[in-house]
Amino acid sequence: MPRERDPDEPKIYFLPNLMTAGNLACGFFAVLMIFKGLLEVQRAAGDGALVAKEYYEVSRQYYEYAILLIFGSCLFDLLDGRLARLGGQDSPFGREFDSLADIVSFGMAPAMLVSKAVLFPLPANVGWILAFVYLLCGAMRLARFNCLALLPKKPGDKAEFRGIPIPMAAGFIASLTFLIIDLYRTDRELGFWKYGLAGAMLGLSALMISDVRYPSFKKVDFRTRGTLWAIVLAAVLIVVTVKFRYVMPVVLFSMYLLYGLIRPLISKRLRREIESSVDEDIDDDDNPEDTTPLSPS
């Protein structure tokens, strides 16, 4: 028998939250793959200890699976918001559910992956400390996002993120780890890479809680119109990314990361030309002193 719906019960829309559940599932299984890699390393080591190269040979496939699952979480995270806005089904429940899934898929999973796949040679559990700082900053970034999302929109507000979004930070970390694993496969020593990735994690941690503005590109959805050339270029980009799968993800995520850093240095006219094709709400005011408070809508 159908029961009367509690008026205080939050609205739960099926398709957007199903995508969020897929995001959470990918993050959960990514963590399981990392644990499985650790168990295989312990089993192979027995009573002894493995050198870095042996550690890599045993655990490589599990860490690659974890990275691919994190990329899968990025895809589901992209779809849930698009579906919600497409159907006018954005809701407080969906926003909170999405943040809880994100902290697992883009906070916990990348932090564990990097600390065990690349930073394990660092002494005195430095890798664990760096990973926790990343996780902490990611959680605070999500909490700040939810607080700002509750504020009423003001005239002139733009669809921008304050601080780099945690899915993009996780995508950059995962893709860089993917590249390092490939370098290991070609018998190159880890060397500087572990320090470079450690610095990248600290930099991303700071960026997530910074006031650096990143375009959200939320206007891009299933109803966005494109040109024939845009479709051709997108198809070529997909083919190149698949062909050079260890390098191209790093390039793509790096482009977004760097764009937010140099964006204030770009004239508003050029910025509008870059972003207007995907965000029709870019302000037409060319006044460089415009500092209207923005919310991450």
Coordinates of C-alpha atoms in Angstrom, one line a residue:
M1 CA 0.0 0.0 0.0
P2 CA 1.4 3.4 -0.9
R3 CA 1.9 5.6 2.1
E4 CA 1.6 9.4 2.3
R5 CA 4.9 11.1 1.7
D6 CA 6.4 13.0 4.6
P7 CA 6.5 16.7 3.6
D8 CA 9.9 17.0 5.3
E9 CA 11.4 14.2 3.3
P10 CA 13.9 15.6 0.8
K11 CA 13.2 15.1 -2.9
I12 CA 15.4 12.3 -4.4
Y13 CA 15.5 12.3 -8.2
F14 CA 16.4 8.9 -9.7
L15 CA 18.7 9.5 -12.6
P16 CA 21.0 12.2 -11.2
N17 CA 21.4 10.3 -7.9
L18 CA 22.0 7.1 -9.8
M19 CA 25.0 8.7 -11.4
T20 CA 26.2 9.9 -8.0
A21 CA 25.8 6.3 -6.8
G22 CA 28.0 5.2 -9.7
N23 CA 30.6 7.8 -8.7
L24 CA 30.6 6.5 -5.2
A25 CA 30.8 2.9 -6.4
C26 CA 33.9 3.7 -8.6
G27 CA 35.6 5.4 -5.7
F28 CA 34.8 2.5 -3.3
F29 CA 36.2 -0.1 -5.7
A30 CA 39.2 2.1 -6.4
V31 CA 40.0 1.9 -2.6
L32 CA 39.5 -1.9 -2.7
M33 CA 41.9 -2.2 -5.6
I34 CA 44.5 -0.2 -3.6
F35 CA 44.1 -2.5 -0.6
K36 CA 44.3 -5.6 -2.9
G37 CA 47.6 -4.3 -4.3
L38 CA 48.9 -3.8 -0.7
L39 CA 47.9 -7.4 0.2
E40 CA 49.6 -8.8 -2.9
V41 CA 52.8 -6.9 -2.0
Q42 CA 52.7 -8.3 1.5
R43 CA 52.1 -11.8 0.2
A44 CA 55.0 -11.5 -2.3
A45 CA 57.4 -10.0 0.3
G46 CA 56.8 -12.7 2.9
D47 CA 59.1 -12.1 5.8
G48 CA 61.4 -9.8 3.8
A49 CA 61.0 -6.4 2.1
L50 CA 60.6 -5.6 -1.6
V51 CA 62.8 -3.0 -3.3
A52 CA 60.9 -0.3 -5.2
K53 CA 61.0 -2.1 -8.6
E54 CA 59.7 -5.3 -7.2
Y55 CA 57.0 -3.4 -5.3
Y56 CA 55.9 -1.9 -8.5
E57 CA 55.9 -5.1 -10.5
V58 CA 53.6 -6.8 -8.0
S59 CA 51.1 -3.9 -7.4
R60 CA 51.1 -2.2 -10.8
Q61 CA 47.9 -3.7 -12.3
Y62 CA 45.9 -3.0 -9.2
Y63 CA 46.9 0.6 -9.1
E64 CA 46.1 1.0 -12.8
Y65 CA 42.7 -0.4 -12.1
A66 CA 42.3 2.1 -9.2
I67 CA 43.3 5.0 -11.5
L68 CA 40.8 3.9 -14.2
L69 CA 38.1 3.7 -11.6
I70 CA 38.9 7.3 -10.4
F71 CA 38.5 8.4 -14.1
G72 CA 35.2 6.6 -14.1
S73 CA 34.1 8.6 -11.0
C74 CA 35.0 11.8 -12.9
L75 CA 32.7 10.7 -15.7
F76 CA 29.8 9.9 -13.4
D77 CA 30.3 13.2 -11.5
L78 CA 30.1 15.0 -14.8
L79 CA 26.9 13.3 -15.7
D80 CA 25.0 13.7 -12.4
G81 CA 25.1 17.5 -12.5
R82 CA 24.3 17.6 -16.2
L83 CA 21.3 15.3 -15.8
A84 CA 20.0 17.3 -12.8
R85 CA 20.2 20.6 -14.6
L86 CA 18.8 19.1 -17.8
G87 CA 15.6 18.0 -16.0
G88 CA 15.4 20.9 -13.6
Q89 CA 16.0 18.4 -10.8
D90 CA 18.8 20.0 -8.8
S91 CA 18.1 19.5 -5.1
P92 CA 19.8 19.9 -1.7
F93 CA 19.8 16.1 -1.2
G94 CA 21.6 15.7 -4.5
R95 CA 24.2 18.3 -3.6
E96 CA 25.0 16.7 -0.2
F97 CA 25.0 13.2 -1.7
D98 CA 27.4 14.3 -4.4
S99 CA 29.8 15.8 -1.8
L100 CA 29.8 12.6 0.2
A101 CA 30.6 10.6 -2.9
D102 CA 33.3 13.1 -3.9
I103 CA 35.1 12.8 -0.7
V104 CA 35.5 9.1 -1.2
S105 CA 36.2 9.1 -5.0
F106 CA 38.3 12.2 -5.3
G107 CA 39.6 12.6 -1.7
M108 CA 40.2 9.2 -0.1
A109 CA 41.0 7.1 -3.2
P110 CA 43.6 9.5 -4.8
A111 CA 45.2 10.1 -1.4
M112 CA 45.6 6.4 -0.8
L113 CA 46.7 5.7 -4.3
V114 CA 49.5 8.3 -4.4
S115 CA 50.8 7.5 -0.9
K116 CA 51.1 3.8 -1.7
A117 CA 51.8 3.8 -5.5
V118 CA 54.4 6.5 -5.8
L119 CA 55.3 8.2 -2.4
F120 CA 56.0 4.9 -0.6
P121 CA 59.8 5.4 -0.9
L122 CA 59.6 8.7 1.1
P123 CA 60.9 8.3 4.7
A124 CA 59.0 8.5 8.0
N125 CA 55.5 8.1 6.5
V126 CA 55.8 11.5 4.7
G127 CA 53.6 10.1 1.9
W128 CA 50.8 9.5 4.4
I129 CA 51.1 13.0 5.8
L130 CA 51.0 14.6 2.3
A131 CA 48.0 12.4 1.4
F132 CA 46.1 13.5 4.6
V133 CA 46.7 17.1 3.8
Y134 CA 45.3 16.6 0.4
L135 CA 42.2 14.8 1.8
L136 CA 41.7 17.5 4.5
C137 CA 41.8 20.3 2.0
G138 CA 39.5 18.4 -0.3
A139 CA 36.9 18.0 2.5
M140 CA 37.1 21.6 3.4
R141 CA 36.7 22.7 -0.2
L142 CA 33.5 20.6 -0.5
A143 CA 32.2 22.0 2.8
R144 CA 32.9 25.6 1.6
F145 CA 31.2 24.8 -1.7
N146 CA 28.0 23.6 0.0
C147 CA 28.0 26.7 2.3
L148 CA 28.4 29.1 -0.7
A149 CA 25.8 27.2 -2.7
L150 CA 23.2 28.0 0.0
L151 CA 23.7 31.8 -0.4
P152 CA 21.2 33.6 -2.6
K153 CA 22.5 34.6 -6.0
K154 CA 23.4 38.2 -6.5
P155 CA 23.1 40.2 -9.8
G156 CA 26.2 39.6 -11.9
D157 CA 27.2 36.3 -10.2
K158 CA 28.9 34.0 -12.7
A159 CA 29.1 30.2 -12.9
E160 CA 32.6 29.9 -11.4
F161 CA 34.3 27.7 -8.9
R162 CA 36.2 29.2 -6.0
G163 CA 39.3 27.0 -5.8
I164 CA 40.0 24.1 -8.2
P165 CA 37.2 21.5 -8.1
I166 CA 38.2 18.4 -6.3
P167 CA 37.3 16.1 -9.3
M168 CA 39.8 18.1 -11.4
A169 CA 42.4 17.9 -8.7
A170 CA 41.9 14.1 -8.4
G171 CA 42.0 13.7 -12.2
F172 CA 45.3 15.5 -12.3
I173 CA 46.8 13.4 -9.5
A174 CA 45.5 10.2 -11.0
S175 CA 46.7 11.0 -14.5
L176 CA 50.2 12.0 -13.2
T177 CA 50.4 8.7 -11.3
F178 CA 49.3 6.9 -14.4
L179 CA 52.2 8.5 -16.3
I180 CA 54.6 7.6 -13.6
I181 CA 53.5 4.0 -13.6
D182 CA 54.2 4.0 -17.4
L183 CA 57.7 5.3 -16.7
Y184 CA 58.3 2.6 -14.2
R185 CA 57.2 0.0 -16.9
T186 CA 59.9 1.3 -19.2
D187 CA 62.5 0.5 -16.6
R188 CA 63.2 4.1 -15.5
E189 CA 63.9 4.9 -11.9
L190 CA 61.4 6.9 -10.0
G191 CA 64.0 9.5 -9.0
F192 CA 62.6 13.0 -9.0
W193 CA 59.1 11.9 -9.8
K194 CA 58.2 11.1 -6.2
Y195 CA 59.3 14.6 -5.1
G196 CA 57.5 16.2 -8.0
L197 CA 54.2 14.4 -7.2
A198 CA 54.6 15.3 -3.5
G199 CA 54.9 18.9 -4.5
A200 CA 52.0 18.6 -6.8
M201 CA 49.8 17.2 -4.0
L202 CA 50.7 20.1 -1.8
G203 CA 50.0 22.6 -4.6
L204 CA 46.7 21.1 -5.4
S205 CA 45.8 21.1 -1.7
A206 CA 46.4 24.8 -1.5
L207 CA 44.5 25.4 -4.8
M208 CA 41.4 23.7 -3.5
I209 CA 41.0 26.0 -0.6
S210 CA 42.3 29.1 -2.4
D211 CA 40.3 31.9 -3.9
V212 CA 41.5 31.2 -7.4
R213 CA 38.5 31.2 -9.7
Y214 CA 37.9 28.4 -12.2
P215 CA 35.2 28.4 -14.9
S216 CA 32.6 25.7 -14.3
F217 CA 31.4 25.2 -17.9
K218 CA 28.1 24.1 -16.5
K219 CA 26.4 25.5 -19.6
V220 CA 27.7 22.5 -21.5
D221 CA 25.1 19.8 -21.4
F222 CA 23.1 17.5 -23.7
R223 CA 21.4 20.5 -25.3
T224 CA 24.5 22.5 -26.0
R225 CA 24.8 23.2 -29.7
G226 CA 28.1 22.6 -31.6
T227 CA 29.6 23.2 -35.0
L228 CA 30.8 20.5 -37.4
W229 CA 34.4 21.6 -36.8
A230 CA 33.9 21.4 -33.0
I231 CA 32.7 17.8 -33.4
V232 CA 35.6 16.9 -35.6
L233 CA 38.1 18.4 -33.2
A234 CA 36.5 16.7 -30.2
A235 CA 36.6 13.3 -32.0
V236 CA 40.3 13.8 -33.0
L237 CA 41.0 14.8 -29.3
I238 CA 39.4 11.6 -28.1
V239 CA 41.4 9.4 -30.5
V240 CA 44.6 11.1 -29.6
T241 CA 43.8 10.7 -25.9
V242 CA 43.2 7.0 -26.3
K243 CA 46.3 6.6 -28.4
F244 CA 48.5 8.4 -25.9
R245 CA 46.6 7.4 -22.9
Y246 CA 49.5 7.8 -20.4
V247 CA 50.3 11.3 -21.5
M248 CA 47.2 13.1 -22.7
P249 CA 45.2 12.9 -19.5
V250 CA 48.0 14.8 -17.8
V251 CA 48.0 17.4 -20.6
L252 CA 44.3 17.9 -20.4
F253 CA 44.0 18.2 -16.7
S254 CA 47.1 20.4 -16.6
M255 CA 45.5 22.8 -19.1
Y256 CA 42.5 23.3 -16.9
L257 CA 44.7 23.7 -13.8
L258 CA 47.0 26.3 -15.4
Y259 CA 44.1 28.2 -17.1
G260 CA 42.7 29.1 -13.7
L261 CA 46.1 30.4 -12.6
I262 CA 46.7 32.6 -15.6
R263 CA 43.0 33.6 -16.0
P264 CA 43.3 36.8 -14.1
L265 CA 46.1 37.9 -16.4
I266 CA 44.0 37.4 -19.5
S267 CA 42.0 40.3 -20.8
K268 CA 38.2 40.0 -20.3
R269 CA 37.7 40.2 -24.0
L270 CA 40.0 37.2 -24.7
R271 CA 38.6 35.4 -21.7
R272 CA 35.1 35.9 -23.1
E273 CA 36.2 34.5 -26.5
I274 CA 37.6 31.4 -24.8
E275 CA 34.6 30.7 -22.5
S276 CA 31.6 32.2 -24.3
S277 CA 31.1 29.2 -26.5
V278 CA 30.3 27.1 -23.4
D279 CA 29.1 29.8 -21.0
E280 CA 26.7 32.3 -22.4
D281 CA 26.4 34.1 -19.0
I282 CA 29.9 35.7 -19.2
D283 CA 29.6 39.3 -18.1
D284 CA 29.9 41.9 -20.9
D285 CA 31.5 44.5 -18.7
D286 CA 35.1 45.0 -19.6
N287 CA 36.0 46.9 -16.4
P288 CA 39.0 45.1 -14.9
E289 CA 38.2 46.4 -11.5
D290 CA 35.0 44.4 -11.3
T291 CA 35.2 42.3 -8.1
T292 CA 31.6 41.3 -7.6
P293 CA 31.4 38.4 -5.1
L294 CA 30.7 35.2 -6.9
S295 CA 29.1 32.0 -5.8
P296 CA 30.0 28.5 -7.1
S297 CA 26.6 27.9 -8.7

